[in-house]
Amino acid sequence: MSVTHNGKTYRLVMFDLDDTLAPSKTPMSDDMVSLFRELLQGSLGCIISGGQYGQFQSQVLDRLGDFPDRGNLHLMPTNGTRYIRWGGRSWDTVYAEDLSDDQKARAMSVVETGARELGLWEQQTWGPILEDRGSQVTFSALGQSAPVDEKAAWDPDGRKKESLRAYAADRLPDLEVRSGGSTSVDITAKGIDKAFGARRLMEILDLGVDDILFFGDRLDEGGNDRPIADLGIDSIAVHGWEDTYAKLGAVIRG
């Protein structure tokens, strides 16, 4: 099972989720669902994202439905601190690197205090600003369910997120504080980023960096997809799901 791109063969195709396979917090389109099913007929696939499993469920699994190639799909929520795959009857958790209660409490306190001190604690929000995702604490400036256009306009140059990330990182030296999506900051155990998840998956599936092709929208320096490219995994930069659809279609169909 494999796909070929630029004359090179890959056993697994890996994707970011938000703004790569679908708009932020939005279900995959009909076109992407069809193409993704086509991919999984002939290749392994993996989705790795800062989002929690519930987002994978609503954005991807509920859209894909029951299909015979579910066993080829590997899910890595919360930046790979969790790994979930089809067990034959259900989606089973293979591992979860959960934070301790103390770590989560400190992370939430620090990031809220920082957001308020920096003037980033917004009054108009959609859904929770702070989330305990078990293996990750996430701050979302406009709430988890904010409209895509509102999120895009909040911090176009990334300076707000970076100021909060730096504030929290200085005060949580035992934890990893990283820029997440367009309005979010993610806090995990030390040393955790998407490269952590990719390495764990390679170990479990007996893959090397040359076996994987990655699609992501944040491959820029400091972007949360960049650690995967820095591992040496061939990566394709995309700008929204339509761009992914076009480039993935070219890979699958030639």
mmCIF file of C-alpha atoms in Angstrom:
data_model
loop_
_atom_site.group_PDB
_atom_site.id
_atom_site.type_symbol
_atom_site.label_atom_id
_atom_site.label_comp_id
_atom_site.label_asym_id
_atom_site.label_seq_id
_atom_site.Cartn_x
_atom_site.Cartn_y
_atom_site.Cartn_z
ATOM 1 C CA MET A 1 0.000 0.000 0.000
ATOM 2 C CA SER A 2 1.470 3.304 -1.031
ATOM 3 C CA VAL A 3 1.190 6.539 -3.002
ATOM 4 C CA THR A 4 3.761 8.152 -5.268
ATOM 5 C CA HIS A 5 4.755 11.820 -5.432
ATOM 6 C CA ASN A 6 7.575 13.281 -7.531
ATOM 7 C CA GLY A 7 8.843 9.786 -8.242
ATOM 8 C CA LYS A 8 9.036 8.837 -4.552
ATOM 9 C CA THR A 9 6.858 6.222 -2.856
ATOM 10 C CA TYR A 10 5.230 6.808 0.536
ATOM 11 C CA ARG A 11 3.473 4.266 2.745
ATOM 12 C CA LEU A 12 1.603 6.806 4.890
ATOM 13 C CA VAL A 13 0.146 10.266 4.210
ATOM 14 C CA MET A 14 -0.135 12.489 7.289
ATOM 15 C CA PHE A 15 -2.274 15.597 7.681
ATOM 16 C CA ASP A 16 -2.928 18.499 9.956
ATOM 17 C CA LEU A 17 -6.685 18.966 10.482
ATOM 18 C CA ASP A 18 -7.875 22.575 10.834
ATOM 19 C CA ASP A 19 -7.301 24.675 7.714
ATOM 20 C CA THR A 20 -5.730 21.642 6.030
ATOM 21 C CA LEU A 21 -8.491 19.029 5.739
ATOM 22 C CA ALA A 22 -11.327 21.345 6.757
ATOM 23 C CA PRO A 23 -11.909 24.930 7.903
ATOM 24 C CA SER A 24 -11.245 25.391 11.616
ATOM 25 C CA LYS A 25 -13.684 23.345 13.755
ATOM 26 C CA THR A 26 -15.761 22.592 10.649
ATOM 27 C CA PRO A 27 -16.676 19.175 9.171
ATOM 28 C CA MET A 28 -14.877 17.937 6.063
ATOM 29 C CA SER A 29 -16.589 18.770 2.765
ATOM 30 C CA ASP A 30 -18.239 16.124 0.597
ATOM 31 C CA ASP A 31 -15.414 16.445 -1.927
ATOM 32 C CA MET A 32 -12.728 15.950 0.714
ATOM 33 C CA VAL A 33 -14.583 12.988 2.214
ATOM 34 C CA SER A 34 -14.644 11.248 -1.180
ATOM 35 C CA LEU A 35 -10.965 11.956 -1.841
ATOM 36 C CA PHE A 36 -9.942 10.864 1.662
ATOM 37 C CA ARG A 37 -11.769 7.568 1.291
ATOM 38 C CA GLU A 38 -9.995 7.087 -2.026
ATOM 39 C CA LEU A 39 -6.632 7.701 -0.342
ATOM 40 C CA LEU A 40 -7.320 5.127 2.366
ATOM 41 C CA GLN A 41 -8.093 2.447 -0.217
ATOM 42 C CA GLY A 42 -4.449 2.429 -1.258
ATOM 43 C CA SER A 43 -2.428 3.990 1.578
ATOM 44 C CA LEU A 44 -2.184 4.433 5.311
ATOM 45 C CA GLY A 45 -3.392 7.813 6.545
ATOM 46 C CA CYS A 46 -2.860 9.800 9.742
ATOM 47 C CA ILE A 47 -4.357 13.012 11.111
ATOM 48 C CA ILE A 48 -2.349 14.857 13.770
ATOM 49 C CA SER A 49 -3.736 18.027 15.331
ATOM 50 C CA GLY A 50 -3.826 20.075 18.515
ATOM 51 C CA GLY A 51 -7.573 19.451 18.663
ATOM 52 C CA GLN A 52 -9.135 16.955 21.019
ATOM 53 C CA TYR A 53 -10.686 13.664 19.921
ATOM 54 C CA GLY A 54 -14.188 15.152 19.882
ATOM 55 C CA GLN A 55 -13.124 17.405 17.011
ATOM 56 C CA PHE A 56 -11.763 14.418 15.070
ATOM 57 C CA GLN A 57 -15.118 12.744 15.634
ATOM 58 C CA SER A 58 -17.268 15.647 14.412
ATOM 59 C CA GLN A 59 -14.982 16.931 11.662
ATOM 60 C CA VAL A 60 -13.769 13.630 10.215
ATOM 61 C CA LEU A 61 -15.180 10.364 11.550
ATOM 62 C CA ASP A 62 -18.842 11.380 11.473
ATOM 63 C CA ARG A 63 -18.339 12.525 7.883
ATOM 64 C CA LEU A 64 -16.443 9.432 6.735
ATOM 65 C CA GLY A 65 -19.015 7.108 8.296
ATOM 66 C CA ASP A 66 -18.659 3.341 8.081
ATOM 67 C CA PHE A 67 -16.261 2.322 5.347
ATOM 68 C CA PRO A 68 -14.124 -0.792 4.844
ATOM 69 C CA ASP A 69 -10.721 0.907 5.076
ATOM 70 C CA ARG A 70 -11.044 2.399 8.566
ATOM 71 C CA GLY A 71 -8.137 0.258 9.716
ATOM 72 C CA ASN A 72 -5.811 2.323 7.524
ATOM 73 C CA LEU A 73 -6.599 5.553 9.397
ATOM 74 C CA HIS A 74 -4.576 6.626 12.447
ATOM 75 C CA LEU A 75 -5.677 9.512 14.673
ATOM 76 C CA MET A 76 -3.364 11.611 16.838
ATOM 77 C CA PRO A 77 -5.304 14.281 18.778
ATOM 78 C CA THR A 78 -3.692 16.883 21.027
ATOM 79 C CA ASN A 79 -0.450 16.992 19.021
ATOM 80 C CA GLY A 80 0.137 13.265 19.229
ATOM 81 C CA THR A 81 -0.164 12.999 23.008
ATOM 82 C CA ARG A 82 -2.966 10.553 22.184
ATOM 83 C CA TYR A 83 -3.052 7.838 19.552
ATOM 84 C CA ILE A 84 -6.338 6.261 18.470
ATOM 85 C CA ARG A 85 -6.983 3.628 15.804
ATOM 86 C CA TRP A 86 -9.748 1.311 14.639
ATOM 87 C CA GLY A 87 -9.817 -1.886 16.658
ATOM 88 C CA GLY A 88 -12.363 -3.771 14.581
ATOM 89 C CA ARG A 89 -15.423 -2.698 16.546
ATOM 90 C CA SER A 90 -14.529 0.737 17.900
ATOM 91 C CA TRP A 91 -11.902 3.469 17.856
ATOM 92 C CA ASP A 92 -9.469 2.440 20.596
ATOM 93 C CA THR A 93 -6.909 4.508 22.492
ATOM 94 C CA VAL A 94 -3.421 3.032 22.118
ATOM 95 C CA TYR A 95 -1.755 5.531 24.461
ATOM 96 C CA ALA A 96 -2.481 8.833 26.216
ATOM 97 C CA GLU A 97 0.222 11.030 27.762
ATOM 98 C CA ASP A 98 -2.061 12.829 30.227
ATOM 99 C CA LEU A 99 -0.944 15.769 32.344
ATOM 100 C CA SER A 100 -1.218 15.556 36.129
ATOM 101 C CA ASP A 101 -3.966 17.493 37.912
ATOM 102 C CA ASP A 102 -1.325 19.880 39.297
ATOM 103 C CA GLN A 103 0.150 20.519 35.855
ATOM 104 C CA LYS A 104 -3.266 21.222 34.360
ATOM 105 C CA ALA A 105 -4.284 23.540 37.205
ATOM 106 C CA ARG A 106 -1.062 25.547 36.950
ATOM 107 C CA ALA A 107 -1.284 25.754 33.169
ATOM 108 C CA MET A 108 -4.850 27.040 33.263
ATOM 109 C CA SER A 109 -4.068 29.588 35.976
ATOM 110 C CA VAL A 110 -0.974 30.946 34.246
ATOM 111 C CA VAL A 111 -2.478 31.256 30.772
ATOM 112 C CA GLU A 112 -5.638 32.963 32.078
ATOM 113 C CA THR A 113 -3.619 35.392 34.199
ATOM 114 C CA GLY A 114 -1.372 36.134 31.237
ATOM 115 C CA ALA A 115 -4.278 36.692 28.862
ATOM 116 C CA ARG A 116 -5.874 39.139 31.291
ATOM 117 C CA GLU A 117 -2.631 41.025 31.976
ATOM 118 C CA LEU A 118 -1.838 41.271 28.254
ATOM 119 C CA GLY A 119 -5.327 42.441 27.337
ATOM 120 C CA LEU A 120 -6.104 39.233 25.434
ATOM 121 C CA TRP A 121 -9.025 38.000 27.548
ATOM 122 C CA GLU A 122 -11.904 38.763 25.204
ATOM 123 C CA GLN A 123 -15.487 39.444 26.259
ATOM 124 C CA GLN A 124 -17.106 38.348 22.982
ATOM 125 C CA THR A 125 -16.429 34.630 22.719
ATOM 126 C CA TRP A 126 -17.946 31.464 21.286
ATOM 127 C CA GLY A 127 -17.573 28.470 23.592
ATOM 128 C CA PRO A 128 -14.939 27.794 26.256
ATOM 129 C CA ILE A 129 -11.707 29.809 26.286
ATOM 130 C CA LEU A 130 -9.817 27.298 28.433
ATOM 131 C CA GLU A 131 -10.035 23.547 27.885
ATOM 132 C CA ASP A 132 -8.664 20.590 29.796
ATOM 133 C CA ARG A 133 -8.018 18.051 27.033
ATOM 134 C CA GLY A 134 -6.403 15.529 29.364
ATOM 135 C CA SER A 135 -3.013 15.451 27.716
ATOM 136 C CA GLN A 136 -3.160 19.136 26.770
ATOM 137 C CA VAL A 137 -4.479 22.440 28.100
ATOM 138 C CA THR A 138 -5.626 24.773 25.338
ATOM 139 C CA PHE A 139 -6.332 28.506 25.427
ATOM 140 C CA SER A 140 -8.566 29.699 22.591
ATOM 141 C CA ALA A 141 -8.846 33.488 22.632
ATOM 142 C CA LEU A 142 -12.298 33.636 21.034
ATOM 143 C CA GLY A 143 -13.586 30.302 22.311
ATOM 144 C CA GLN A 144 -13.613 26.887 20.713
ATOM 145 C CA SER A 145 -16.573 27.572 18.430
ATOM 146 C CA ALA A 146 -15.598 30.999 17.093
ATOM 147 C CA PRO A 147 -16.427 31.712 13.433
ATOM 148 C CA VAL A 148 -13.543 31.198 11.039
ATOM 149 C CA ASP A 149 -13.538 34.828 9.854
ATOM 150 C CA GLU A 150 -13.450 36.159 13.429
ATOM 151 C CA LYS A 151 -10.488 33.916 14.235
ATOM 152 C CA ALA A 152 -8.622 34.947 11.100
ATOM 153 C CA ALA A 153 -9.035 38.634 11.961
ATOM 154 C CA TRP A 154 -8.057 38.402 15.618
ATOM 155 C CA ASP A 155 -4.282 37.968 15.266
ATOM 156 C CA PRO A 156 -3.248 38.061 11.591
ATOM 157 C CA ASP A 157 0.475 38.502 12.301
ATOM 158 C CA GLY A 158 0.623 36.119 15.277
ATOM 159 C CA ARG A 159 1.940 38.705 17.730
ATOM 160 C CA LYS A 160 -0.844 38.287 20.275
ATOM 161 C CA LYS A 161 -0.402 34.537 20.472
ATOM 162 C CA GLU A 162 3.360 34.844 20.707
ATOM 163 C CA SER A 163 3.152 37.339 23.575
ATOM 164 C CA LEU A 164 0.929 34.950 25.547
ATOM 165 C CA ARG A 165 3.021 31.905 24.618
ATOM 166 C CA ALA A 166 6.178 33.624 25.859
ATOM 167 C CA TYR A 167 4.446 34.783 29.063
ATOM 168 C CA ALA A 168 3.242 31.257 29.884
ATOM 169 C CA ALA A 169 6.502 29.560 28.847
ATOM 170 C CA ASP A 170 8.475 31.750 31.276
ATOM 171 C CA ARG A 171 6.184 30.714 34.133
ATOM 172 C CA LEU A 172 5.792 27.029 33.253
ATOM 173 C CA PRO A 173 9.377 25.877 32.691
ATOM 174 C CA ASP A 174 8.471 22.223 33.297
ATOM 175 C CA LEU A 175 5.842 22.227 30.541
ATOM 176 C CA GLU A 176 5.824 22.797 26.779
ATOM 177 C CA VAL A 177 3.977 25.933 25.651
ATOM 178 C CA ARG A 178 3.424 26.251 21.910
ATOM 179 C CA SER A 179 1.451 28.321 19.460
ATOM 180 C CA GLY A 180 -1.524 26.299 18.271
ATOM 181 C CA GLY A 181 -4.139 27.297 15.713
ATOM 182 C CA SER A 182 -5.024 30.807 14.623
ATOM 183 C CA THR A 183 -6.140 31.927 18.109
ATOM 184 C CA SER A 184 -4.822 29.198 20.414
ATOM 185 C CA VAL A 185 -1.932 28.337 22.696
ATOM 186 C CA ASP A 186 -1.348 24.674 23.633
ATOM 187 C CA ILE A 187 0.329 23.422 26.816
ATOM 188 C CA THR A 188 1.567 19.834 27.062
ATOM 189 C CA ALA A 189 4.226 17.807 28.836
ATOM 190 C CA LYS A 190 7.789 18.933 28.141
ATOM 191 C CA GLY A 191 9.171 18.012 24.751
ATOM 192 C CA ILE A 192 5.769 17.460 23.154
ATOM 193 C CA ASP A 193 5.042 18.740 19.661
ATOM 194 C CA LYS A 194 3.809 17.135 16.440
ATOM 195 C CA ALA A 195 7.243 15.607 15.921
ATOM 196 C CA PHE A 196 6.694 13.641 19.151
ATOM 197 C CA GLY A 197 3.529 12.128 17.726
ATOM 198 C CA ALA A 198 5.154 11.410 14.379
ATOM 199 C CA ARG A 199 8.086 9.641 16.052
ATOM 200 C CA ARG A 200 5.769 7.522 18.209
ATOM 201 C CA LEU A 201 3.712 6.527 15.168
ATOM 202 C CA MET A 202 6.839 5.597 13.215
ATOM 203 C CA GLU A 203 7.940 3.364 16.081
ATOM 204 C CA ILE A 204 4.557 1.654 16.345
ATOM 205 C CA LEU A 205 4.067 1.135 12.598
ATOM 206 C CA ASP A 206 7.746 0.472 11.828
ATOM 207 C CA LEU A 207 8.037 3.426 9.444
ATOM 208 C CA GLY A 208 10.922 5.743 8.635
ATOM 209 C CA VAL A 209 10.850 9.432 7.757
ATOM 210 C CA ASP A 210 11.117 8.526 4.059
ATOM 211 C CA ASP A 211 7.875 6.536 4.298
ATOM 212 C CA ILE A 212 5.717 9.570 5.191
ATOM 213 C CA LEU A 213 4.335 12.497 3.198
ATOM 214 C CA PHE A 214 2.839 15.345 5.259
ATOM 215 C CA PHE A 215 0.311 18.083 4.396
ATOM 216 C CA GLY A 216 0.070 21.126 6.682
ATOM 217 C CA ASP A 217 -0.871 24.798 6.640
ATOM 218 C CA ARG A 218 1.600 25.946 9.318
ATOM 219 C CA LEU A 219 4.984 24.847 8.021
ATOM 220 C CA ASP A 220 6.467 28.322 8.453
ATOM 221 C CA GLU A 221 9.187 28.936 11.050
ATOM 222 C CA GLY A 222 7.451 28.724 14.433
ATOM 223 C CA GLY A 223 4.331 27.126 12.944
ATOM 224 C CA ASN A 224 2.894 24.118 14.756
ATOM 225 C CA ASP A 225 3.382 21.885 11.676
ATOM 226 C CA ARG A 226 7.051 22.802 11.269
ATOM 227 C CA PRO A 227 8.411 20.180 13.728
ATOM 228 C CA ILE A 228 7.269 17.413 11.375
ATOM 229 C CA ALA A 229 9.177 18.898 8.442
ATOM 230 C CA ASP A 230 12.185 19.397 10.720
ATOM 231 C CA LEU A 231 12.247 15.628 11.301
ATOM 232 C CA GLY A 232 13.090 15.240 7.629
ATOM 233 C CA ILE A 233 9.594 14.162 6.575
ATOM 234 C CA ASP A 234 8.699 15.411 3.085
ATOM 235 C CA SER A 235 6.050 18.094 3.561
ATOM 236 C CA ILE A 236 3.614 19.918 1.295
ATOM 237 C CA ALA A 237 2.530 23.401 2.392
ATOM 238 C CA VAL A 238 -1.158 24.150 1.828
ATOM 239 C CA HIS A 239 -3.452 27.135 2.316
ATOM 240 C CA GLY A 240 -6.890 25.827 3.230
ATOM 241 C CA TRP A 241 -8.696 22.588 2.445
ATOM 242 C CA GLU A 242 -9.277 23.467 -1.197
ATOM 243 C CA ASP A 243 -5.524 23.662 -1.738
ATOM 244 C CA THR A 244 -5.084 20.334 0.055
ATOM 245 C CA TYR A 245 -7.821 18.813 -2.097
ATOM 246 C CA ALA A 246 -6.071 19.899 -5.284
ATOM 247 C CA LYS A 247 -2.593 18.791 -4.208
ATOM 248 C CA LEU A 248 -3.729 15.525 -2.631
ATOM 249 C CA GLY A 249 -5.800 14.742 -5.706
ATOM 250 C CA ALA A 250 -2.697 15.171 -7.846
ATOM 251 C CA VAL A 251 -0.799 12.759 -5.589
ATOM 252 C CA ILE A 252 -3.522 10.092 -5.592
ATOM 253 C CA ARG A 253 -4.626 10.325 -9.189
ATOM 254 C CA GLY A 254 -1.409 11.473 -10.830
#
